[in-house]
mmCIF file of C-alpha atoms and ligand atoms in Angstrom:
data_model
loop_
_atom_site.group_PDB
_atom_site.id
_atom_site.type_symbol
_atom_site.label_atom_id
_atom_site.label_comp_id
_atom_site.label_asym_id
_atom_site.label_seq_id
_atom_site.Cartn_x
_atom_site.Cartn_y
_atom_site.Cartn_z
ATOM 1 C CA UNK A 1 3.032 17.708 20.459
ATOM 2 C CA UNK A 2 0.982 15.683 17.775
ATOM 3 C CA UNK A 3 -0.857 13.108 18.301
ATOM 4 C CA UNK A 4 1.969 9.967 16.799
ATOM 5 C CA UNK A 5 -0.736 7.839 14.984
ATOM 6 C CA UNK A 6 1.049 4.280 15.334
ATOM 7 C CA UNK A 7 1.150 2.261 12.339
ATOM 8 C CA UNK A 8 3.225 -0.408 14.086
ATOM 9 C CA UNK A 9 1.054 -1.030 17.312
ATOM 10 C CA UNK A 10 -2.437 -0.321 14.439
ATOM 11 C CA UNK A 11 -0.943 -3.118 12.219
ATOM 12 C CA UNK A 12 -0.227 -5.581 15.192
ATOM 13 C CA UNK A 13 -3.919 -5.350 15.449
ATOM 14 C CA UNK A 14 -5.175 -5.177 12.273
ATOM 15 C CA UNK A 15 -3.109 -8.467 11.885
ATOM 16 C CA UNK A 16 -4.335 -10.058 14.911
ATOM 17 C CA UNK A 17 -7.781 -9.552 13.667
ATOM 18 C CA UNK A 18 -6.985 -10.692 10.194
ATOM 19 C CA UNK A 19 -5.540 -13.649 11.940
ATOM 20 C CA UNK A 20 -8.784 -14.920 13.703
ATOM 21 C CA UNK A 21 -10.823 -14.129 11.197
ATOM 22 C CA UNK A 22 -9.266 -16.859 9.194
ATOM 23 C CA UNK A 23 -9.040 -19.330 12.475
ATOM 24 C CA UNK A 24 -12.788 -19.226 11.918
ATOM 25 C CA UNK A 25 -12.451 -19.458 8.266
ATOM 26 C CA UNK A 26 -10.376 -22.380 8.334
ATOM 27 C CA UNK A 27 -12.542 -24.302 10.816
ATOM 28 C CA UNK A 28 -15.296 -24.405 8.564
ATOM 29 C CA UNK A 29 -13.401 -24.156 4.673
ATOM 30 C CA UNK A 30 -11.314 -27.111 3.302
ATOM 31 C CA UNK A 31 -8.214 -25.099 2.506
ATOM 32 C CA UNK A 32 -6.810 -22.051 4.223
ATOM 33 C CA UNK A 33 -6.641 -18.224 2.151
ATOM 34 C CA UNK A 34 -3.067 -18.832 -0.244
ATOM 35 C CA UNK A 35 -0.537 -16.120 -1.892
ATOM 36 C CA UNK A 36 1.893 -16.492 -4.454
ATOM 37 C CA UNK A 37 5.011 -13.859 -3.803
ATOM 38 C CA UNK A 38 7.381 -14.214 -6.589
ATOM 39 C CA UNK A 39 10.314 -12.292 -6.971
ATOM 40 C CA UNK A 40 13.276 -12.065 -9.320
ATOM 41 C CA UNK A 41 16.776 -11.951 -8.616
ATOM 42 C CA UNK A 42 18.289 -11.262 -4.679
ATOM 43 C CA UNK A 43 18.335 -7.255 -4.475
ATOM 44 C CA UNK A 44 18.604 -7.051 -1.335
ATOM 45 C CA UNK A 45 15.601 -4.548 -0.330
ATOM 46 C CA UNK A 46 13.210 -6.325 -2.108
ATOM 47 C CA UNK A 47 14.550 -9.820 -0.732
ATOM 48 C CA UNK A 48 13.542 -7.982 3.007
ATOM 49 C CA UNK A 49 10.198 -6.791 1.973
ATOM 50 C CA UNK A 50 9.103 -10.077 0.629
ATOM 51 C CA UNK A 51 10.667 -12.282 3.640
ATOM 52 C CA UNK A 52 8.730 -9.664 5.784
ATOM 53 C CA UNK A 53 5.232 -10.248 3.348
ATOM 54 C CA UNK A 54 5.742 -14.378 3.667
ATOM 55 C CA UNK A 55 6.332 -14.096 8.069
ATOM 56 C CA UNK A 56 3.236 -12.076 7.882
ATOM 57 C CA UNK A 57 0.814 -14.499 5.936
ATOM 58 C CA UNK A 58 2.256 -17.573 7.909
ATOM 59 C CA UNK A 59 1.810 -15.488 10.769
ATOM 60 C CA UNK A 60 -2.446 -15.048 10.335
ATOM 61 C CA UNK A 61 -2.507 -18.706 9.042
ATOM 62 C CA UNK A 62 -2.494 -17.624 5.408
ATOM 63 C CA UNK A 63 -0.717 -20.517 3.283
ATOM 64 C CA UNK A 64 2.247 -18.677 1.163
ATOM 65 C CA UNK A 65 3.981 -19.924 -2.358
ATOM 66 C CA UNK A 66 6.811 -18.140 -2.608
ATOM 67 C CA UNK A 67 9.047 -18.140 -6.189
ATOM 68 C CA UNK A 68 12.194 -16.744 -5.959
ATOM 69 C CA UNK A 69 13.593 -17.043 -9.512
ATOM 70 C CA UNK A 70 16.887 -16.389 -11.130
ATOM 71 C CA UNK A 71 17.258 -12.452 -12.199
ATOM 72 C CA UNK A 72 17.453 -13.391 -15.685
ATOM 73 C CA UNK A 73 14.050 -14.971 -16.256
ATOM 74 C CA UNK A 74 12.601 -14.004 -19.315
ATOM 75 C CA UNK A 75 9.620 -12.559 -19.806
ATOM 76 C CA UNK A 76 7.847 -15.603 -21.196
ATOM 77 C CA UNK A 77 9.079 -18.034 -18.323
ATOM 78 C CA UNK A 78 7.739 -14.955 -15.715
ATOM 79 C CA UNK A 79 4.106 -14.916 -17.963
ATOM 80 C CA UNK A 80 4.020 -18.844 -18.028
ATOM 81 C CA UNK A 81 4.180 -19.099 -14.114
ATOM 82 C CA UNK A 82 1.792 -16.113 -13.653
ATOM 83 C CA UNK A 83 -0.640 -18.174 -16.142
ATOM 84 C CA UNK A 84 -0.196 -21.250 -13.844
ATOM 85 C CA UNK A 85 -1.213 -19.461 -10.572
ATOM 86 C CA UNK A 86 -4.073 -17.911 -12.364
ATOM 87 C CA UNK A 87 -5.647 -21.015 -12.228
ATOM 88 C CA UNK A 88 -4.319 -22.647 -9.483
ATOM 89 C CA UNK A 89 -7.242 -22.948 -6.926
ATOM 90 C CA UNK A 90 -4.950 -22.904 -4.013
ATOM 91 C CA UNK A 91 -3.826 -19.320 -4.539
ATOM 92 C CA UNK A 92 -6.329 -16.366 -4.075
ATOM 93 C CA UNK A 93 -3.696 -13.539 -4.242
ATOM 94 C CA UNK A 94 -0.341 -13.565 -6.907
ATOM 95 C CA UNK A 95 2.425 -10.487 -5.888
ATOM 96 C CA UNK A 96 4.904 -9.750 -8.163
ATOM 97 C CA UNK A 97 7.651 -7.929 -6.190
ATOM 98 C CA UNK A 98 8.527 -4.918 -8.089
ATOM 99 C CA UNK A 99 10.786 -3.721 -9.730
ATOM 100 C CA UNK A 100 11.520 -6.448 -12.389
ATOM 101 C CA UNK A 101 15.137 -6.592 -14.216
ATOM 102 C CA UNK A 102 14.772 -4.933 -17.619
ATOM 103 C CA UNK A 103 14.196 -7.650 -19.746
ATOM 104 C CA UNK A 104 10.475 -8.079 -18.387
ATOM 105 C CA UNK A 105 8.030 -5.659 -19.430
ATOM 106 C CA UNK A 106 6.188 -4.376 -16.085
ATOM 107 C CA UNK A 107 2.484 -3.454 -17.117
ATOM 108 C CA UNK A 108 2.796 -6.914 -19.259
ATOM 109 C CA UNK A 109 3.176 -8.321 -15.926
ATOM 110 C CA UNK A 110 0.579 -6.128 -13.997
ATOM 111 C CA UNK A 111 -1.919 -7.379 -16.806
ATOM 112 C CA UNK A 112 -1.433 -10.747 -16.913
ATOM 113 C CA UNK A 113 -2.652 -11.250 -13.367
ATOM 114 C CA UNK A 114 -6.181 -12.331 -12.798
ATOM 115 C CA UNK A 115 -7.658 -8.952 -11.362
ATOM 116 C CA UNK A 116 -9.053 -11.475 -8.953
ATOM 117 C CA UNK A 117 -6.377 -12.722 -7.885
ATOM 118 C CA UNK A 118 -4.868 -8.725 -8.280
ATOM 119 C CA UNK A 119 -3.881 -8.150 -4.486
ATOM 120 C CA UNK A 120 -1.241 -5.329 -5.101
ATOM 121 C CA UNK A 121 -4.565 -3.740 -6.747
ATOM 122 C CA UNK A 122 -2.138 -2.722 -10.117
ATOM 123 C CA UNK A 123 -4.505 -4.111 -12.449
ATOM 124 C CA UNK A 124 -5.832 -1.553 -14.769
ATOM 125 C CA UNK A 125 -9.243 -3.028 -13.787
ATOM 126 C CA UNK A 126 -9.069 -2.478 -10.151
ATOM 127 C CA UNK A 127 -7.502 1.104 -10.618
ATOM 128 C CA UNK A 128 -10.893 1.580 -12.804
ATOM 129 C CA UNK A 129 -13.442 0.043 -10.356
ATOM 130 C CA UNK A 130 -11.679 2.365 -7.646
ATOM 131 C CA UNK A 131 -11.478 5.367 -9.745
ATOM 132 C CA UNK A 132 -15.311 4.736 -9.918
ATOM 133 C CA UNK A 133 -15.400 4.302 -6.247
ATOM 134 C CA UNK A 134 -16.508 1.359 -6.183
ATOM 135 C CA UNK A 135 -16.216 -0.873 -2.740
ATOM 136 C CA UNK A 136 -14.981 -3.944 -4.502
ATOM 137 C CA UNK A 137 -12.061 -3.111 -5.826
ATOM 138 C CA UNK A 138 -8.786 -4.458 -4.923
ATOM 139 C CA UNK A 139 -6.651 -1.770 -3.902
ATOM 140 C CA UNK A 140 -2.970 -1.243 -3.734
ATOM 141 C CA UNK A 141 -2.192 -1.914 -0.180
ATOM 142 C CA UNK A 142 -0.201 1.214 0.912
ATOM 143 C CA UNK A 143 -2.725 3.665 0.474
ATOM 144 C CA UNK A 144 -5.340 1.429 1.903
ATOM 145 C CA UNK A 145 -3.404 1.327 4.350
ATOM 146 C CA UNK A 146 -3.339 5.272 5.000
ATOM 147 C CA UNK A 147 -7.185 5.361 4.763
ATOM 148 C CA UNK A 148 -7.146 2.535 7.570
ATOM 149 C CA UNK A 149 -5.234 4.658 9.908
ATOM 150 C CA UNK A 150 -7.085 7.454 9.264
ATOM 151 C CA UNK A 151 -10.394 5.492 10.392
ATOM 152 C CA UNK A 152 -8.640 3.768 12.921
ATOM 153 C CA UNK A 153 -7.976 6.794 14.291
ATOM 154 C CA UNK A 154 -11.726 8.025 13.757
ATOM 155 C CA UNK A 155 -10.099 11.285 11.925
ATOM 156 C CA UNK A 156 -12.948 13.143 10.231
ATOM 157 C CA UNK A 157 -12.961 12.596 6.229
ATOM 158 C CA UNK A 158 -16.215 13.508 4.939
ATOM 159 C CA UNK A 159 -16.334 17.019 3.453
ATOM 160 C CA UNK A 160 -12.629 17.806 4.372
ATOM 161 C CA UNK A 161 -9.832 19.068 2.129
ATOM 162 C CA UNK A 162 -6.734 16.659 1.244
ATOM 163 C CA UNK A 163 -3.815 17.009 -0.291
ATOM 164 C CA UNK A 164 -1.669 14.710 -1.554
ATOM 165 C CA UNK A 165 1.700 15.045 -2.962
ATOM 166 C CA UNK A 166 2.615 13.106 -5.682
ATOM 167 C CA UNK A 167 1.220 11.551 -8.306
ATOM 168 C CA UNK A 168 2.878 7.600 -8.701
ATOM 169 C CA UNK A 169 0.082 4.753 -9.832
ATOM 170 C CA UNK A 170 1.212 2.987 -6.533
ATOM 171 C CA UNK A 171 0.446 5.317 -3.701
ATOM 172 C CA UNK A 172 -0.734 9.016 -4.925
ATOM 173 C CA UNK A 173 -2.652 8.457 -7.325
ATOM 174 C CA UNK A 174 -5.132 5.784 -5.768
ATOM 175 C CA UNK A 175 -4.961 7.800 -2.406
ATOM 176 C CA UNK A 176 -6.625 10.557 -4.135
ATOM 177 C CA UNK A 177 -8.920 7.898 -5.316
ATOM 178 C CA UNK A 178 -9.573 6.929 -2.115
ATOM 179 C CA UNK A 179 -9.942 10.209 -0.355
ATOM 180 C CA UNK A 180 -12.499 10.729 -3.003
ATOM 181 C CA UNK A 181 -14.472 7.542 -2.112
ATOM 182 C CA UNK A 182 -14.556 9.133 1.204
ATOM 183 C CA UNK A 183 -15.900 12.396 0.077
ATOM 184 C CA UNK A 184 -13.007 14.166 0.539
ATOM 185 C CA UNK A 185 -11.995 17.524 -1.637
ATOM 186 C CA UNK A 186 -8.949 16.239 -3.339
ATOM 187 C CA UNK A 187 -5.909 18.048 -4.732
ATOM 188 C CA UNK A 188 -3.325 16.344 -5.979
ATOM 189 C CA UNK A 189 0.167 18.021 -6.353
ATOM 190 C CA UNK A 190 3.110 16.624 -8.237
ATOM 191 C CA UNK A 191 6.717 17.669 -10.104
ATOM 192 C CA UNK A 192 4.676 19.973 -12.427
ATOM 193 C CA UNK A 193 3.246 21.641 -9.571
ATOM 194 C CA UNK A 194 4.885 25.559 -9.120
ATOM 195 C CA UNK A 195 7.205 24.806 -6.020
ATOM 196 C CA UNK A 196 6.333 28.403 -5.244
ATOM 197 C CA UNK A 197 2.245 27.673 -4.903
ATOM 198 C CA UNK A 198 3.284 24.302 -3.180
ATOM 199 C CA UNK A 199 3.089 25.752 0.791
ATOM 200 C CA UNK A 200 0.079 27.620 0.684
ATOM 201 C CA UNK A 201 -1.636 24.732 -1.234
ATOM 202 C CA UNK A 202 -0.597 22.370 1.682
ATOM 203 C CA UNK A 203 -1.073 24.581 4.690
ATOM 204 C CA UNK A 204 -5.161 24.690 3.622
ATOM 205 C CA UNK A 205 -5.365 20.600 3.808
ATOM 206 C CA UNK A 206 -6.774 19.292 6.689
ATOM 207 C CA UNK A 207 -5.197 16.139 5.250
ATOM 208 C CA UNK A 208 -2.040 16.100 3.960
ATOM 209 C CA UNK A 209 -0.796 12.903 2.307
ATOM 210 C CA UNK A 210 3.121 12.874 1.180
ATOM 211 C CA UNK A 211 4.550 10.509 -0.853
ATOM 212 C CA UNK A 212 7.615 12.264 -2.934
ATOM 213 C CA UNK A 213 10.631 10.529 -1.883
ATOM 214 C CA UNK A 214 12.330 13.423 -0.705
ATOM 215 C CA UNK A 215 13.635 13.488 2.625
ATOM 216 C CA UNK A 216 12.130 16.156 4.898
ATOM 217 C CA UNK A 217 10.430 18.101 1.841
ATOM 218 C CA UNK A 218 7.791 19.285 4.621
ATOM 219 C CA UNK A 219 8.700 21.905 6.863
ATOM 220 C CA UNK A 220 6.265 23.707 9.309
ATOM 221 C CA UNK A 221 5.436 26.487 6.576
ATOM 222 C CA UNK A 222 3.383 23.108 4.821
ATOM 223 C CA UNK A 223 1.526 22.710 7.253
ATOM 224 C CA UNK A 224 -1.380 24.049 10.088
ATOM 225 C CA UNK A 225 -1.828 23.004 13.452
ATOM 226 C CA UNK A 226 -5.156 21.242 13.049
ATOM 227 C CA UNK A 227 -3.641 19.363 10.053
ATOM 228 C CA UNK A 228 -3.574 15.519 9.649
ATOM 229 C CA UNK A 229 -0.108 14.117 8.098
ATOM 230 C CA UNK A 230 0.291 11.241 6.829
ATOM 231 C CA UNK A 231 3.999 10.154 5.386
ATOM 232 C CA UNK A 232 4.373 7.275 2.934
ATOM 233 C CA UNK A 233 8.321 8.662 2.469
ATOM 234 C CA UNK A 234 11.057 5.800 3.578
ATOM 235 C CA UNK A 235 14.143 7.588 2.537
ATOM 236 C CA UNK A 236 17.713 6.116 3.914
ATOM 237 C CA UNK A 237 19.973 9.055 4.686
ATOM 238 C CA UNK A 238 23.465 8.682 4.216
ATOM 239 C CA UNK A 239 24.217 7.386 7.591
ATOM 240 C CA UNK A 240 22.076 4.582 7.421
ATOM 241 C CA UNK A 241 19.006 5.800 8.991
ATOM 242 C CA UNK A 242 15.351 5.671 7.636
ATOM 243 C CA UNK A 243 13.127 8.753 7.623
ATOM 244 C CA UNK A 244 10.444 10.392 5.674
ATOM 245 C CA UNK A 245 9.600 12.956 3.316
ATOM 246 C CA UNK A 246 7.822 15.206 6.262
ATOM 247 C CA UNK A 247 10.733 17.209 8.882
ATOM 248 C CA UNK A 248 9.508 15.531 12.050
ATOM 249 C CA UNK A 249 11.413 17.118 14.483
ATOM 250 C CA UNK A 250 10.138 20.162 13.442
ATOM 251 C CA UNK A 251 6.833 19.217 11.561
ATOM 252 C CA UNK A 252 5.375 17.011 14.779
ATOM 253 C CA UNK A 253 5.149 19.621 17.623
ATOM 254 C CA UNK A 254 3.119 21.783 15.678
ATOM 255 C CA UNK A 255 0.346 19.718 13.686
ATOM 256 C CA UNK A 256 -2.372 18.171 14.799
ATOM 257 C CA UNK A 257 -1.688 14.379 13.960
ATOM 258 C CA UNK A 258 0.998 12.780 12.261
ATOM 259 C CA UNK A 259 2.489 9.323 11.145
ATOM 260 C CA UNK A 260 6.174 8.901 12.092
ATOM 261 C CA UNK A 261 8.999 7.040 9.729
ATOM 262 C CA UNK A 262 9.671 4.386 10.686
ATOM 263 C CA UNK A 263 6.987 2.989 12.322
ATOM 264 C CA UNK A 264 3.732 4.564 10.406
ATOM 265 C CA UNK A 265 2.626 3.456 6.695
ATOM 266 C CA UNK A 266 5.246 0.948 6.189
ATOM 267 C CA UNK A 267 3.607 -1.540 8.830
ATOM 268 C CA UNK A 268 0.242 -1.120 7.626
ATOM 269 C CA UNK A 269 1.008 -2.025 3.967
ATOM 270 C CA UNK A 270 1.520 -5.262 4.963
ATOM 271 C CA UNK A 271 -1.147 -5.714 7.020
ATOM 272 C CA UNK A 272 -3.362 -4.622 3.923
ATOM 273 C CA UNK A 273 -1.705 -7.542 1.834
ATOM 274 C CA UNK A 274 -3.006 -9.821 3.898
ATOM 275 C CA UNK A 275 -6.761 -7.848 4.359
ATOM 276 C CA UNK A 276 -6.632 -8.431 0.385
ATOM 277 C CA UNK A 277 -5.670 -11.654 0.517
ATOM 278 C CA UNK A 278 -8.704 -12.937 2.194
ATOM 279 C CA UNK A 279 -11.116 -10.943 0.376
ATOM 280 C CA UNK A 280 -9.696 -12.157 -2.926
ATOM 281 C CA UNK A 281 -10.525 -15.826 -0.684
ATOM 282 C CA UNK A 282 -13.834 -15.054 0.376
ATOM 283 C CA UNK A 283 -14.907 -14.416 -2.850
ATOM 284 C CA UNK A 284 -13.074 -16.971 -3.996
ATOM 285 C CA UNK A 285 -14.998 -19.727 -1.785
ATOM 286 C CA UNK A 286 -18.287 -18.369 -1.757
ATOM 287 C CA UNK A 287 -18.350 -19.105 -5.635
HETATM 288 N N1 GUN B 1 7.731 -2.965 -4.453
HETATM 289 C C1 GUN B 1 7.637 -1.986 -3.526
HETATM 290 N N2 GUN B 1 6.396 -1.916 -3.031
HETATM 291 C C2 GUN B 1 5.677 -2.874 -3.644
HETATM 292 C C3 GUN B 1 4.325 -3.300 -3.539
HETATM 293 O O1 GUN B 1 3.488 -2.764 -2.790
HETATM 294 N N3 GUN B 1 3.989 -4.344 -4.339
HETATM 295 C C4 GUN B 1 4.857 -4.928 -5.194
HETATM 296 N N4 GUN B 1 4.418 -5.927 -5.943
HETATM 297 N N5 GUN B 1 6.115 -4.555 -5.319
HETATM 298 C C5 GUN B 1 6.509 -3.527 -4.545
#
């Protein structure tokens, strides 16, 4: 059987941590790290995530502003606000729950946030500073979140082959950026990808990162049993029950290392809001 890398257990820690670090911070600075989580409208997914994202920051002592505005905000009321907590020196980190209703333009949105203050890391100019691998860019928080496991977990990076499946400005895209940063050899699959060529291009990763949004896509012919999985897939079957794009039952007894749904990325992510949160403060302060 694999070795289950625990996201839930990793991010208790990683939140812990986060949690003293600003105990110390707060001793000595004259306002805690802040973060502005607006939302639009009451779907009811994204009403859990960002109840989950405001528990977490008053959890590790981080002060939280949350907006929850009417679903039919325009664009201009949603860009007036977002101008406000540019330059509100309490905040260090503005979220913008995605999706947004139709009426407001997304990468208008994205844009308008200070890339300071960019802690989903969605702003073109953090996706550039990463794509150039550099260390200070804010990055979107559920791959960084699959690159902490991975080093949690001391799994080898440096020279090794990754794949990752899918292709999404969210998560595949600046995973492959990441796995770069790490010296990684990178492929990146996606819907263009021959289905046909898609097994033997996975079973040669020693990494295999999966984020397609199709339940149980990856069955053991994907895979090798020194291989490294890692599943960003949260997929609700029909009864009601979460799991990834990877076959566990099948997948798990035969790989090397793998990250189960739930209970693997979806934990960190939130943990890396936070880890962004008080960078974006750090900086912020030390000004
Ligand atoms: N909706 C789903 N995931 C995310 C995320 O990481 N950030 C934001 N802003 N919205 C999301």
């Amino acid at each position: 059987m694999a070795l289950i890398i625990d996201g839930k257990a990793l991010s208790r820690k990683v939140r812990a941590r986060i949690g003293e670090e600003v105990k110390e911070l707060n001793a000595v600075q004259e306002r805690a790290p802040g973060l502005a989580v607006i939302q639009l409208g009451e779907d009811p997914a994204s009403t859990i995530y960002v109840n989950s994202k405001i528990k977490a920051c008053t959890e590790a002592g981080i002060e939280s502003f949350g907006y929850i505005l009417k679903s039919d905000t325009s664009e201009e009321e949603l860009l007036t606000l977002i101008a406000e907590l540019n330059s509100d020196p309490r905040v260090d980190g503005i979220l913008c729950q995605l999706p947004l209703p139709d009426q407001i333009n997304e990468e208008k949105i994205i844009l308008a946030i200070d890339p300071d203050k960019d802690v989903d890391g969605f702003h073109p100019f953090n996706v550039g500073l990463l794509s150039m691998g550099k260390q200070e860019a804010l990055v979107a928080c559920t791959p960084l979140g699959c690159i902490e496991m991975l080093k949690e977990y001391k799994i080898p990076l440096r020279g090794k082959k990754a794949v990752v499946i899918g292709r999404s400005n969210i998560v595949g895209k600046p995973m492959a950026y990441l796995l770069l940063r790490e010296n990684c050899t990178v492929t990146i699959t996606h819907s263009h990808t021959p289905v046909a060529e898609l097994p033997e291009l996975c079973r040669q990763a020693d990494i295999l990162v999966v984020a397609i949004g199709k339940p149980g896509f990856i069955t053991p012919e994907y895979t090798n049993p020194d291989q490294v999985i890692i599943d960003v897939g949260i997929n609700r079957t029909r009864e009601g029950k979460i799991i990834g794009d990877v076959d566990f039952e099948s997948v798990a007894p035969i790989v090397h290392a793998i990250t189960p749904v739930p209970g693997g990325v979806g934990p960190m992510t939130i943990a890396m809001l936070l880890k962004n949160t008080v960078t974006s403060y750090r900086r912020r302060v030390a000004d």
